PDB file of C-alpha atoms in Angstrom:
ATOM      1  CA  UNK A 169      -0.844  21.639  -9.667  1.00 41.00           C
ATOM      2  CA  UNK A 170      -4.239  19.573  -9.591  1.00 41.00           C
ATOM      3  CA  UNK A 171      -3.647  15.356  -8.356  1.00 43.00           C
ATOM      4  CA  UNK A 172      -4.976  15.084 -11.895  1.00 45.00           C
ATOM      5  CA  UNK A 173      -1.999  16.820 -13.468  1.00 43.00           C
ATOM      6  CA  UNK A 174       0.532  15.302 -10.500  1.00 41.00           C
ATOM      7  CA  UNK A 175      -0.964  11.770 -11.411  1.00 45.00           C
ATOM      8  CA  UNK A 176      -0.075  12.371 -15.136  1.00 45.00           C
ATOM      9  CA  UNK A 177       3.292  13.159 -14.629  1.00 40.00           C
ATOM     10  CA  UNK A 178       3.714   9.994 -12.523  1.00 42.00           C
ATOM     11  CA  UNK A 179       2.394   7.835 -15.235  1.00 43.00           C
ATOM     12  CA  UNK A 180       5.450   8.601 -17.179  1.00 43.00           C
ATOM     13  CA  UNK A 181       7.931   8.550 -13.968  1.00 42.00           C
ATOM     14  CA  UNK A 182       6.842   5.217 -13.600  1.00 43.00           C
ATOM     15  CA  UNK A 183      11.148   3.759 -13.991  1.00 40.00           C
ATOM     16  CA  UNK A 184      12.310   6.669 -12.303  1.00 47.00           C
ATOM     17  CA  UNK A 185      15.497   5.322 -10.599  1.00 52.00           C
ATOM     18  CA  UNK A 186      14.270   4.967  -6.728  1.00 71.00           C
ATOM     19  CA  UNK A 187      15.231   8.369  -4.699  1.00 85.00           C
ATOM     20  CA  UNK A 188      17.135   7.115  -1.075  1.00 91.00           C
ATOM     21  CA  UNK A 189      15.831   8.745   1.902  1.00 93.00           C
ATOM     22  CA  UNK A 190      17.919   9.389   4.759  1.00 94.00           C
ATOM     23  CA  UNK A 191      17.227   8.127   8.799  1.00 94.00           C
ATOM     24  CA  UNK A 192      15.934  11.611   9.442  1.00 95.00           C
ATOM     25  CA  UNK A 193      13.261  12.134   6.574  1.00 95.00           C
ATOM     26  CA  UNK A 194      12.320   8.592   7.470  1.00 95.00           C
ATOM     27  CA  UNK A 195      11.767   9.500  10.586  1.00 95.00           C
ATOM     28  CA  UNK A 196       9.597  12.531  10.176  1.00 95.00           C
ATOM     29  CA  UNK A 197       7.139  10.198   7.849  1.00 95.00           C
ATOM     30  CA  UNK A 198       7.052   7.753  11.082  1.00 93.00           C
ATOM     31  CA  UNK A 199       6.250  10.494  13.383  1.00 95.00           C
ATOM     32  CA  UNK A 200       3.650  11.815  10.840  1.00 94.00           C
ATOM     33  CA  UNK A 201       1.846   8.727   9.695  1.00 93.00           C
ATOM     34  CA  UNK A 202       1.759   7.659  13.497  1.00 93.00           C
ATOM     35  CA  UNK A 203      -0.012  11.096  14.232  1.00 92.00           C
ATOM     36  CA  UNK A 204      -1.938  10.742  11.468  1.00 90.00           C
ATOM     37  CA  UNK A 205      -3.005   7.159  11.272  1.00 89.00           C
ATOM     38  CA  UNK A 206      -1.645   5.269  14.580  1.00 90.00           C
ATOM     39  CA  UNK A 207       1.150   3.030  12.284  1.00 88.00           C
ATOM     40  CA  UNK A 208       3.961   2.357  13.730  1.00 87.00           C
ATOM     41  CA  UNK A 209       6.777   1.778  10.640  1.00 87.00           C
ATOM     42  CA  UNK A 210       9.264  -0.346  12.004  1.00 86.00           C
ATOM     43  CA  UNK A 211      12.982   0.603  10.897  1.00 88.00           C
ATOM     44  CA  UNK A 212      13.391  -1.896   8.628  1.00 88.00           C
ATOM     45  CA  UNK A 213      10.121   0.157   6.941  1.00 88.00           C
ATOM     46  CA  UNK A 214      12.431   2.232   4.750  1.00 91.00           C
ATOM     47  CA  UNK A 215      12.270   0.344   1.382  1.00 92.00           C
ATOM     48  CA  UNK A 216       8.765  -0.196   1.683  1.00 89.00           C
ATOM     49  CA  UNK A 217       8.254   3.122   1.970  1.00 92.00           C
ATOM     50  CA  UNK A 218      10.271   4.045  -0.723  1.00 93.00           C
ATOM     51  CA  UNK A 219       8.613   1.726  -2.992  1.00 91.00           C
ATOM     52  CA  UNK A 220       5.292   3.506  -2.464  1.00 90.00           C
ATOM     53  CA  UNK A 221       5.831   7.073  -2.047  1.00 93.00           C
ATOM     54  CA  UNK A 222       8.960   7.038  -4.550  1.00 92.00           C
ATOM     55  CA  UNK A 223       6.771   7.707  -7.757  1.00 90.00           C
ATOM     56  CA  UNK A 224       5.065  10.735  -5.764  1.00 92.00           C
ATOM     57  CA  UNK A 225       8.644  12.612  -5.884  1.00 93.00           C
ATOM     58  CA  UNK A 226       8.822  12.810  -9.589  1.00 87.00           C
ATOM     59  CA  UNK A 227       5.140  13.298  -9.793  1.00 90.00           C
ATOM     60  CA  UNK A 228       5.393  16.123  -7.587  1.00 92.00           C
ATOM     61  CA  UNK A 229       8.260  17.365  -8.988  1.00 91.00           C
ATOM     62  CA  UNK A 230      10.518  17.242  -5.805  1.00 93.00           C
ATOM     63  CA  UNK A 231      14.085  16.019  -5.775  1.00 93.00           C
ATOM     64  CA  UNK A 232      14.202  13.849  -2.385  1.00 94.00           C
ATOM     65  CA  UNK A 233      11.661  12.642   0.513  1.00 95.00           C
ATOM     66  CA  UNK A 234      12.806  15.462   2.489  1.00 95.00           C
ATOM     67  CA  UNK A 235      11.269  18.146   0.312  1.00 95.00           C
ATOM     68  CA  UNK A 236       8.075  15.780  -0.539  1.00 95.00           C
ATOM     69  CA  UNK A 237       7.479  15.862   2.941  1.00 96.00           C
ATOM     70  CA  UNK A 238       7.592  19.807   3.007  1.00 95.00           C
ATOM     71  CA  UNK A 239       5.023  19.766   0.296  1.00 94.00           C
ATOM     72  CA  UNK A 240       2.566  17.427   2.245  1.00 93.00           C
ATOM     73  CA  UNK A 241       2.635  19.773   5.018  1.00 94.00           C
ATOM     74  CA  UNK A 242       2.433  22.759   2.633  1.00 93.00           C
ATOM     75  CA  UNK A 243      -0.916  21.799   1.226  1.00 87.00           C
ATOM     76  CA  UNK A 244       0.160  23.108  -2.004  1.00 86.00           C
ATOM     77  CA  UNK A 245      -0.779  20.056  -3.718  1.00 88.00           C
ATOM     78  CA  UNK A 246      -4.769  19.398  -2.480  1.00 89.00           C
ATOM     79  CA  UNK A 247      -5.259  16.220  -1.910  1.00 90.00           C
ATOM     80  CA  UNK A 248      -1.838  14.900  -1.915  1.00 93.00           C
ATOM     81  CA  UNK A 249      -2.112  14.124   1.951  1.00 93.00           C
ATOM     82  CA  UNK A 250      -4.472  11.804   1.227  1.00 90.00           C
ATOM     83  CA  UNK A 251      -2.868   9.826  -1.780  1.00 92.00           C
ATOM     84  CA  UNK A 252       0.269   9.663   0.519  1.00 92.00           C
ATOM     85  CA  UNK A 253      -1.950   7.954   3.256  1.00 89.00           C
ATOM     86  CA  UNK A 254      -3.744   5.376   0.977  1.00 87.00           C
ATOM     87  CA  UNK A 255      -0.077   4.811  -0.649  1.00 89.00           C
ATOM     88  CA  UNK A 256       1.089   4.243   3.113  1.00 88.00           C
ATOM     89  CA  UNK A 257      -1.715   2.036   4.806  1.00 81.00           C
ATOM     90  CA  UNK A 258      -2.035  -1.740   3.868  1.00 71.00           C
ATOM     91  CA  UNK A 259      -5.692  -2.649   2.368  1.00 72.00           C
ATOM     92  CA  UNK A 260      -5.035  -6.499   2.039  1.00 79.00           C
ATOM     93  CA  UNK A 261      -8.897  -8.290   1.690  1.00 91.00           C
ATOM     94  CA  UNK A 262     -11.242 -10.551   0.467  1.00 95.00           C
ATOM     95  CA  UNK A 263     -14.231 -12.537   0.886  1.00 97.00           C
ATOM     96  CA  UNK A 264     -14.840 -14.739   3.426  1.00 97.00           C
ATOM     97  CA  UNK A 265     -11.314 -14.160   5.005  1.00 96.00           C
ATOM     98  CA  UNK A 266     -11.070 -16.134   8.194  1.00 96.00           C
ATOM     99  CA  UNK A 267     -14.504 -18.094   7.470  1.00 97.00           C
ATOM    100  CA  UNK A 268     -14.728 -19.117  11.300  1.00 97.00           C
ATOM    101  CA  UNK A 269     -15.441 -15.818  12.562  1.00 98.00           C
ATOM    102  CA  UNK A 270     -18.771 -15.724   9.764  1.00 98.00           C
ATOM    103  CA  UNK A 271     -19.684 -19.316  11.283  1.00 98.00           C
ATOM    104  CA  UNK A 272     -19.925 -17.733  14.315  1.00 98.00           C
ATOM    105  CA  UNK A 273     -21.705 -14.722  14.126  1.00 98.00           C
ATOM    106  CA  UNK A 274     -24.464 -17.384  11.550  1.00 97.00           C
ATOM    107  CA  UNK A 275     -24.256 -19.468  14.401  1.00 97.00           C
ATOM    108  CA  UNK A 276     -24.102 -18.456  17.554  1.00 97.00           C
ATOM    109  CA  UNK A 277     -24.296 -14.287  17.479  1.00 97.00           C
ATOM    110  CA  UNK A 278     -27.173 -13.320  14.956  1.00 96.00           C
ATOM    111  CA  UNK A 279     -30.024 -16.540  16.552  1.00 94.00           C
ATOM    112  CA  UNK A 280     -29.342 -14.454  20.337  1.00 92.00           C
ATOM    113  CA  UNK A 281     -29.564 -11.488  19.439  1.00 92.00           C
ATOM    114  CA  UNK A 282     -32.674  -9.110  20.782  1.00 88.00           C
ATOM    115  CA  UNK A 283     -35.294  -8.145  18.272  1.00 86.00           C
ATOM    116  CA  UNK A 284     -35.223  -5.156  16.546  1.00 89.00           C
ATOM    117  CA  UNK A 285     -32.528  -4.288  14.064  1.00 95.00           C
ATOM    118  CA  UNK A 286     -29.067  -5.514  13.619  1.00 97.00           C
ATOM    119  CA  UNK A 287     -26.488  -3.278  12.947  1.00 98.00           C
ATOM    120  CA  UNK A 288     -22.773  -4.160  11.751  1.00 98.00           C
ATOM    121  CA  UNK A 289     -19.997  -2.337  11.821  1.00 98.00           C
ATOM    122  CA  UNK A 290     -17.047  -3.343   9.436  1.00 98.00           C
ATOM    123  CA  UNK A 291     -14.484  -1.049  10.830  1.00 97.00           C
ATOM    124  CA  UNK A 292     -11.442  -1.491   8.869  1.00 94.00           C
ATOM    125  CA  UNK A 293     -13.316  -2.592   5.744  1.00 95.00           C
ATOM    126  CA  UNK A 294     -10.762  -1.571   2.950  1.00 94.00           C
ATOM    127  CA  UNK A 295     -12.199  -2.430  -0.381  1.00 95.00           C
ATOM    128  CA  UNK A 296     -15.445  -3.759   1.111  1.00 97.00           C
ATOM    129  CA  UNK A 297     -15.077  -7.378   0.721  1.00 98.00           C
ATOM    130  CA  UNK A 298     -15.755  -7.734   4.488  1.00 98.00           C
ATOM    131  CA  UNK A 299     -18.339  -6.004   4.457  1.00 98.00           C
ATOM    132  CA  UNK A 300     -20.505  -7.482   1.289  1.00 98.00           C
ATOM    133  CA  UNK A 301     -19.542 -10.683   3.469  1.00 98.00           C
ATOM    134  CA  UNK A 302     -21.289  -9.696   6.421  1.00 98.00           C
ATOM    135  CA  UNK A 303     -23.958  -8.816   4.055  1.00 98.00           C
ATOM    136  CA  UNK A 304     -24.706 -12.493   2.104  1.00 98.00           C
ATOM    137  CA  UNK A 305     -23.805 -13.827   5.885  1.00 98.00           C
ATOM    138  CA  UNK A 306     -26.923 -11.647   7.373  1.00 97.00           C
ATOM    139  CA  UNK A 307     -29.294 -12.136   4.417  1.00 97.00           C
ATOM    140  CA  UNK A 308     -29.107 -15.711   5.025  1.00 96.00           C
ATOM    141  CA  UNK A 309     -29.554 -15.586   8.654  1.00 95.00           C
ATOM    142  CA  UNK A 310     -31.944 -12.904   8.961  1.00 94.00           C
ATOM    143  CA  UNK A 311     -33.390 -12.674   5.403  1.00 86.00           C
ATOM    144  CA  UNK A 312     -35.757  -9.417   4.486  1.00 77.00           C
ATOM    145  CA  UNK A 313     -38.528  -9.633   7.120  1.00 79.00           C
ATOM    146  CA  UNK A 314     -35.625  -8.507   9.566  1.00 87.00           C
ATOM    147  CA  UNK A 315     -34.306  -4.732   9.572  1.00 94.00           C
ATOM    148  CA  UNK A 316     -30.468  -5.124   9.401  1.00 97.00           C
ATOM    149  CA  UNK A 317     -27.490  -2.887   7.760  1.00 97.00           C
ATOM    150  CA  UNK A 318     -23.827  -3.109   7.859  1.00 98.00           C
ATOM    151  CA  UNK A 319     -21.296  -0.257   7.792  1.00 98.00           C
ATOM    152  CA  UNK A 320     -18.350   0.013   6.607  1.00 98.00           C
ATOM    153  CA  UNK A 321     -15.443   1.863   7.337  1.00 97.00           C
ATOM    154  CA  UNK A 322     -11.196   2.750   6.268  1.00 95.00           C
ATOM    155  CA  UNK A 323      -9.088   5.970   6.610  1.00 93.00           C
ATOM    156  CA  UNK A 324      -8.218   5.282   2.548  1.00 91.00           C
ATOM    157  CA  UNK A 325     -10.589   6.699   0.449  1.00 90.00           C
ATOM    158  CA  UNK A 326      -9.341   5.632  -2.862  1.00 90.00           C
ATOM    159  CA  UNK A 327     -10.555   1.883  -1.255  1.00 93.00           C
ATOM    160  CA  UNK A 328     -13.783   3.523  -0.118  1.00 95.00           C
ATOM    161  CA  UNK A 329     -14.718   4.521  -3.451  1.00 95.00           C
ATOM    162  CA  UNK A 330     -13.947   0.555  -4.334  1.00 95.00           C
ATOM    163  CA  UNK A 331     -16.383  -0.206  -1.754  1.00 97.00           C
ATOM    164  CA  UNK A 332     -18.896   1.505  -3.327  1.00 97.00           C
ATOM    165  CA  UNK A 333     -19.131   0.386  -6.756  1.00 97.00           C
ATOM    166  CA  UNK A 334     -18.756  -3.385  -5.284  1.00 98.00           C
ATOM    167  CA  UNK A 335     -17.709  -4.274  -8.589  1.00 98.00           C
ATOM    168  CA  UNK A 336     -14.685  -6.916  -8.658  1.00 97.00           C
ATOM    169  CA  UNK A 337     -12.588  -9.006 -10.766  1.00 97.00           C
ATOM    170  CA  UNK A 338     -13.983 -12.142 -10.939  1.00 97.00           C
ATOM    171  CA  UNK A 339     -11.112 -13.643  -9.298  1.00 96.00           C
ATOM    172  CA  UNK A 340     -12.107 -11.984  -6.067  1.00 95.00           C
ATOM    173  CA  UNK A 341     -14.988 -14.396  -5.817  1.00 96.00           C
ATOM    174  CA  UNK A 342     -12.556 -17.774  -5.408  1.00 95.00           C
ATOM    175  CA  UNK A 343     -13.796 -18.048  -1.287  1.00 96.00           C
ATOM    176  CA  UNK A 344     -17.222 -17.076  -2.115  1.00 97.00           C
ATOM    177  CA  UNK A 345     -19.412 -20.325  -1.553  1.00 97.00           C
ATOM    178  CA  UNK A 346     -20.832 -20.882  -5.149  1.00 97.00           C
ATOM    179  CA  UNK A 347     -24.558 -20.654  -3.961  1.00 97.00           C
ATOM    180  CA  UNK A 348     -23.785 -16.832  -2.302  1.00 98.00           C
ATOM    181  CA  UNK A 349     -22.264 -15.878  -5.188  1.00 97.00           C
ATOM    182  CA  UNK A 350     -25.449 -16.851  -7.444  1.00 97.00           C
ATOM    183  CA  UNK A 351     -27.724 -15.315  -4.961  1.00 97.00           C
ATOM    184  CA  UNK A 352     -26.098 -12.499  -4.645  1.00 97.00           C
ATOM    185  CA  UNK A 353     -23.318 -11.395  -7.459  1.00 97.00           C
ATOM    186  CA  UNK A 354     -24.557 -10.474 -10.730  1.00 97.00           C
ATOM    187  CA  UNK A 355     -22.227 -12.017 -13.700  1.00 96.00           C
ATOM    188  CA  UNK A 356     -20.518  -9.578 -15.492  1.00 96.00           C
ATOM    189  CA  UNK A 357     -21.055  -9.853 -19.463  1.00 95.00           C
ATOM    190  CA  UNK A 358     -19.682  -7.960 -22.975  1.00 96.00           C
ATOM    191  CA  UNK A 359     -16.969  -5.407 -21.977  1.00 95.00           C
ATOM    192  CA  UNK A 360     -17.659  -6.411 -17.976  1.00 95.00           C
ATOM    193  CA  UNK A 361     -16.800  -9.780 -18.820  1.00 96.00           C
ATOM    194  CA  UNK A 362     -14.202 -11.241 -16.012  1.00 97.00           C
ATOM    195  CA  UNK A 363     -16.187  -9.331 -13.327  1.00 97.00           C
ATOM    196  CA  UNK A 364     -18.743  -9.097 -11.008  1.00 98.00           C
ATOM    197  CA  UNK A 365     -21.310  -6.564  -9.099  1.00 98.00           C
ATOM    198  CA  UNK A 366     -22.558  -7.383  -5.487  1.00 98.00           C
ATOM    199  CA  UNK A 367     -26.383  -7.657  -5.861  1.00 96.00           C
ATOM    200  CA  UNK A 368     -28.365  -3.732  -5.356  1.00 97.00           C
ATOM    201  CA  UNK A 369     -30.371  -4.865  -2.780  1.00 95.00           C
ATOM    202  CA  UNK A 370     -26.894  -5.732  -0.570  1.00 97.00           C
ATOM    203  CA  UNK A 371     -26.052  -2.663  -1.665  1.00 97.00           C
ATOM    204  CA  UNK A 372     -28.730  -0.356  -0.807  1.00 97.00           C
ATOM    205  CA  UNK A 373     -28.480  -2.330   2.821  1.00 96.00           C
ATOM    206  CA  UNK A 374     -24.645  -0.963   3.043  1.00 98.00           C
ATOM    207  CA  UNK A 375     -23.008   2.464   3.594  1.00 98.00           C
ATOM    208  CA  UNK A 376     -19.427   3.244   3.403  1.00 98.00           C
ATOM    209  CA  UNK A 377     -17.513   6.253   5.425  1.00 97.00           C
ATOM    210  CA  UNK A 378     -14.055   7.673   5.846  1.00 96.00           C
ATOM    211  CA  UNK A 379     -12.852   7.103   9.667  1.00 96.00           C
ATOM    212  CA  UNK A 380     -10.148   7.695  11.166  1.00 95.00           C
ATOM    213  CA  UNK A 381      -9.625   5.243  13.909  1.00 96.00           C
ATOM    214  CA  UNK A 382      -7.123   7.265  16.116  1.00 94.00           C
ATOM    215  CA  UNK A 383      -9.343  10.190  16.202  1.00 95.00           C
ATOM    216  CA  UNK A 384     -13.009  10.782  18.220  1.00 95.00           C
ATOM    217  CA  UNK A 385     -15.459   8.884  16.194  1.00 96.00           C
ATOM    218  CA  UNK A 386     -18.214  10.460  14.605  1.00 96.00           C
ATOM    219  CA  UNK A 387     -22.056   9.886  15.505  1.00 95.00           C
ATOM    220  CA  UNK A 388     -22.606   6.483  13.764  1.00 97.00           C
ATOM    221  CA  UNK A 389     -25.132   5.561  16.255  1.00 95.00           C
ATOM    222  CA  UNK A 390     -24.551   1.658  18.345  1.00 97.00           C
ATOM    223  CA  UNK A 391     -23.789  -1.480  17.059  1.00 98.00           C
ATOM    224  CA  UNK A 392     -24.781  -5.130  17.723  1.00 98.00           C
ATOM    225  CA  UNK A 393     -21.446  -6.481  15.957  1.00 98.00           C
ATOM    226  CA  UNK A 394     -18.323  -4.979  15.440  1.00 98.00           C
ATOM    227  CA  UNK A 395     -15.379  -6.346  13.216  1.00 98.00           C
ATOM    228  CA  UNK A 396     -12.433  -4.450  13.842  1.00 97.00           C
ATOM    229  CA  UNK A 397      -9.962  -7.052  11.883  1.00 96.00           C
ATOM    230  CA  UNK A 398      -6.572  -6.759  10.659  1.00 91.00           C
ATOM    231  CA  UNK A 399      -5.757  -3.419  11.404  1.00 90.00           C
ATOM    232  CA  UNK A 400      -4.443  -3.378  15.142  1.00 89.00           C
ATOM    233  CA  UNK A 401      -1.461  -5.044  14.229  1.00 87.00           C
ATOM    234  CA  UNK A 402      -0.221  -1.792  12.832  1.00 87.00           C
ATOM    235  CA  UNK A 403      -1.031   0.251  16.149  1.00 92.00           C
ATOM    236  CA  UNK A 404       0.890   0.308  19.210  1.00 92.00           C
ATOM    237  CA  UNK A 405      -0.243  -0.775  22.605  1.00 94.00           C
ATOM    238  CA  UNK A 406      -1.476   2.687  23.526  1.00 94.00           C
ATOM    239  CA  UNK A 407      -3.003   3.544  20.167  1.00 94.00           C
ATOM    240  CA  UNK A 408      -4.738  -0.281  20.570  1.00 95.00           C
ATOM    241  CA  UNK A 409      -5.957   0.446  23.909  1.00 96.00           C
ATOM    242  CA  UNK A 410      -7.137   4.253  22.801  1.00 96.00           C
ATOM    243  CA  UNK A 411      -9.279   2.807  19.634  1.00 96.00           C
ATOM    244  CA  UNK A 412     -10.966  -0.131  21.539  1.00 97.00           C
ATOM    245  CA  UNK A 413     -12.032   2.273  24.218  1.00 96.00           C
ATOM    246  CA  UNK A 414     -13.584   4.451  20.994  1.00 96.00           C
ATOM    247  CA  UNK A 415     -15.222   1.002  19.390  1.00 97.00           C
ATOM    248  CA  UNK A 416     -16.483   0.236  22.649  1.00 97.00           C
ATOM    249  CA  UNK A 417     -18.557   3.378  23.257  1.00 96.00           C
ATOM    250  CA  UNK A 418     -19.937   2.842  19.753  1.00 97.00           C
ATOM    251  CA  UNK A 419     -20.950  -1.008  21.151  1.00 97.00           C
ATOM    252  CA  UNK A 420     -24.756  -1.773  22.806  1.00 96.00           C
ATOM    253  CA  UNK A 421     -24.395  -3.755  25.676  1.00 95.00           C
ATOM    254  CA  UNK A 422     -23.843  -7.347  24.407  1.00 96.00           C
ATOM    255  CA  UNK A 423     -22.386  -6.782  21.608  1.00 97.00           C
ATOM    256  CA  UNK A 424     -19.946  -8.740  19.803  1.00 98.00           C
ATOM    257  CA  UNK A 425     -15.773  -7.451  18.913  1.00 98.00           C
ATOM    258  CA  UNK A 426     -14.347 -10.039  16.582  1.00 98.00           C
ATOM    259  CA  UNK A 427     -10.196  -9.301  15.698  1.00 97.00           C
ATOM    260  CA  UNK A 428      -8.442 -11.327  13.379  1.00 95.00           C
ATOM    261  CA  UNK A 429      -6.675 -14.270  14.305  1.00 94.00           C
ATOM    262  CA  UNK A 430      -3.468 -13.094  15.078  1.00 91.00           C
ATOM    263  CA  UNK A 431      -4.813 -10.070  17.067  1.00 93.00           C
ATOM    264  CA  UNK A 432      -5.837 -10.157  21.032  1.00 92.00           C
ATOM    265  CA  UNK A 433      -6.994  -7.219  23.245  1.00 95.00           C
ATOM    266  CA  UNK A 434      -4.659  -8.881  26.259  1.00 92.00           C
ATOM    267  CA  UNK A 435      -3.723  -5.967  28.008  1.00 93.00           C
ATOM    268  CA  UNK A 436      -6.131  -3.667  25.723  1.00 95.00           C
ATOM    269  CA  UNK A 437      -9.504  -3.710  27.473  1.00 94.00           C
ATOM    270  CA  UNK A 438     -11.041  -5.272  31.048  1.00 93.00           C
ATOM    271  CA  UNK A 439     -14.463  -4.269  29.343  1.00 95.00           C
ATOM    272  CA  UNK A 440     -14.688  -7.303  27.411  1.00 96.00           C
ATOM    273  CA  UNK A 441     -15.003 -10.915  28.089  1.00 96.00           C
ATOM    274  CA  UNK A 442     -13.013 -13.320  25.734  1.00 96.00           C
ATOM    275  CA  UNK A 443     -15.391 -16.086  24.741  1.00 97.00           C
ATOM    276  CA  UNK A 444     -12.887 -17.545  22.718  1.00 96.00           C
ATOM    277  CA  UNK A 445      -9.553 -16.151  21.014  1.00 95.00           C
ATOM    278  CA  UNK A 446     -10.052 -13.533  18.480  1.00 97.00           C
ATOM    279  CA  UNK A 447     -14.071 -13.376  19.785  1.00 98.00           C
ATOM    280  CA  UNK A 448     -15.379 -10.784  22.381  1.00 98.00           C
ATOM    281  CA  UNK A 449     -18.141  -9.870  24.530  1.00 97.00           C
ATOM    282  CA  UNK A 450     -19.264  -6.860  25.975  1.00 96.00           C
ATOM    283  CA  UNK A 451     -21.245  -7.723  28.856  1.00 93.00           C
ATOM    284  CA  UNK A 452     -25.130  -7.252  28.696  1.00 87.00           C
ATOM    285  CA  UNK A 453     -24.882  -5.220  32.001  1.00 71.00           C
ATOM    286  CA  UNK A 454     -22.341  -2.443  30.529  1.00 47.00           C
ATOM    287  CA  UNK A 455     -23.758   0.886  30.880  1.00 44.00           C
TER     288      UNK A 455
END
């Protein structure tokens, strides 16, 4: 059976009465999504769980989490590994989310930085809000004489493929200041009407990629600023410690590791130097 044909027969097992899982089948999707991802699901995990993977059984056509779970490892289902993941992972955004941090790099990271290009690195970046951010926030600062690009990056591709078209609800654009969002968001009109499109030449200055955090990372070249926001929370202290050590050999001496506000790399990294909380520095001398 194709996703295609799996997705149809969820559509109509949409008020399926919710399937219980048991403490064991629970705990083989822990131990799998923590393999797979680095998320930790706390105990008290199990209804969320259920409420996102419990359409999957009757679109699957599986009686109980216990035999979905044989079917994700089966592969007989392409694909359905990675519907179970985006189900699974949390892709909470928008623009302009924690404004200080984009006040910061405006004001203080982007006017010291060397010459030569600027390269961002978005590296949880979900439906690319936070990275179309980092876009209008370098176009201001650095305008078109400079060469600068930002990439983006999640393990979910369904949110990857958001990223791309940049097109969002108009209600999306609530936290956009009102003269970014005439620069640089085209109006949707007719049957787009409600909507609308991140400006091409943003666009053609972004490029989105599936990563996987918890794994080697891929040759994505250095990076003057990385935001790795929002996403440690999920990871355990040795998972935190594993991926900041991977972000950091992706880093040019310098460079600049913003986490979110309720995130600190206490106990994750000596490399860095805090230069305030949520704001790191790798220092100019690291090899």
């Amino acid at each position: 059976m194709s996703i295609a044909q799996v997705d149809r027969v969820a559509a109509g097992a949409a008020f399926a009465p919710m399937v219980a899982i048991t403490a064991a089948q629970f705990g083989r999707f822990r131990d799998w999504l923590h393999a797979s991802a680095g998320i930790t699901l706390a105990e008290h995990k199990k209804t969320l769980l259920m409420g996102r993977l419990g359409r999957r059984l009757a679109a699957c056509g599986v009686p109980d989490y216990g035999a979905y779970f044989e079917l994700l490892m089966s592969g007989r289902v392409p694909g359905e590994v990675q519907v179970a993941i985006d189900l699974l992972t949390t892709n909470e955004t928008y623009f302009f989310r924690e404004p200080a941090h984009f006040d910061f790099l405006r004001d203080q990271v982007l006017p010291a930085l060397p010459p030569g290009p600027t390269r961002v690195w978005s590296a949880a970046s979900s439906s690319g809000e936070e990275a179309y951010t980092l876009c209008m926030v370098l176009a201001e600062a650095l305008g078109s004489g400079r060469r600068w690009e930002v990439f983006g990056s999640d393990l979910s591709t369904r949110v990857l493929d958001s990223a791309r078209r940049a097109h969002y609800p108009m209600t999306r654009a609530e936290r956009i200041p009102r003269e970014l969002l005439h620069r640089y968001c085209l109006k949707g009109t007719g049957a787009q009407a409600g909507t609308f499109l991140v400006d091409r030449a943003l666009r053609a200055r972004t490029e989105f990629r599936q990563i996987n955090l918890i794994e080697p990372l891929p040759d994505i070249g250095p990076f003057d600023v990385v935001f790795l926001r929002n996403v440690m929370i999920y990871f355990d202290m040795a998972t935190k410690r594993e991926v900041v050590n991977r972000v950091l050999g992706r880093m040019r001496p310098g460079g600049w590791l913003f986490v979110s506000h309720s995130e600190t790399l206490n106990g994750v990294s000596e490399a860095l130097e805090m230069v305030r909380p949520s704001i790191y520095r790798l220092p100019v001398s690291a090899e």
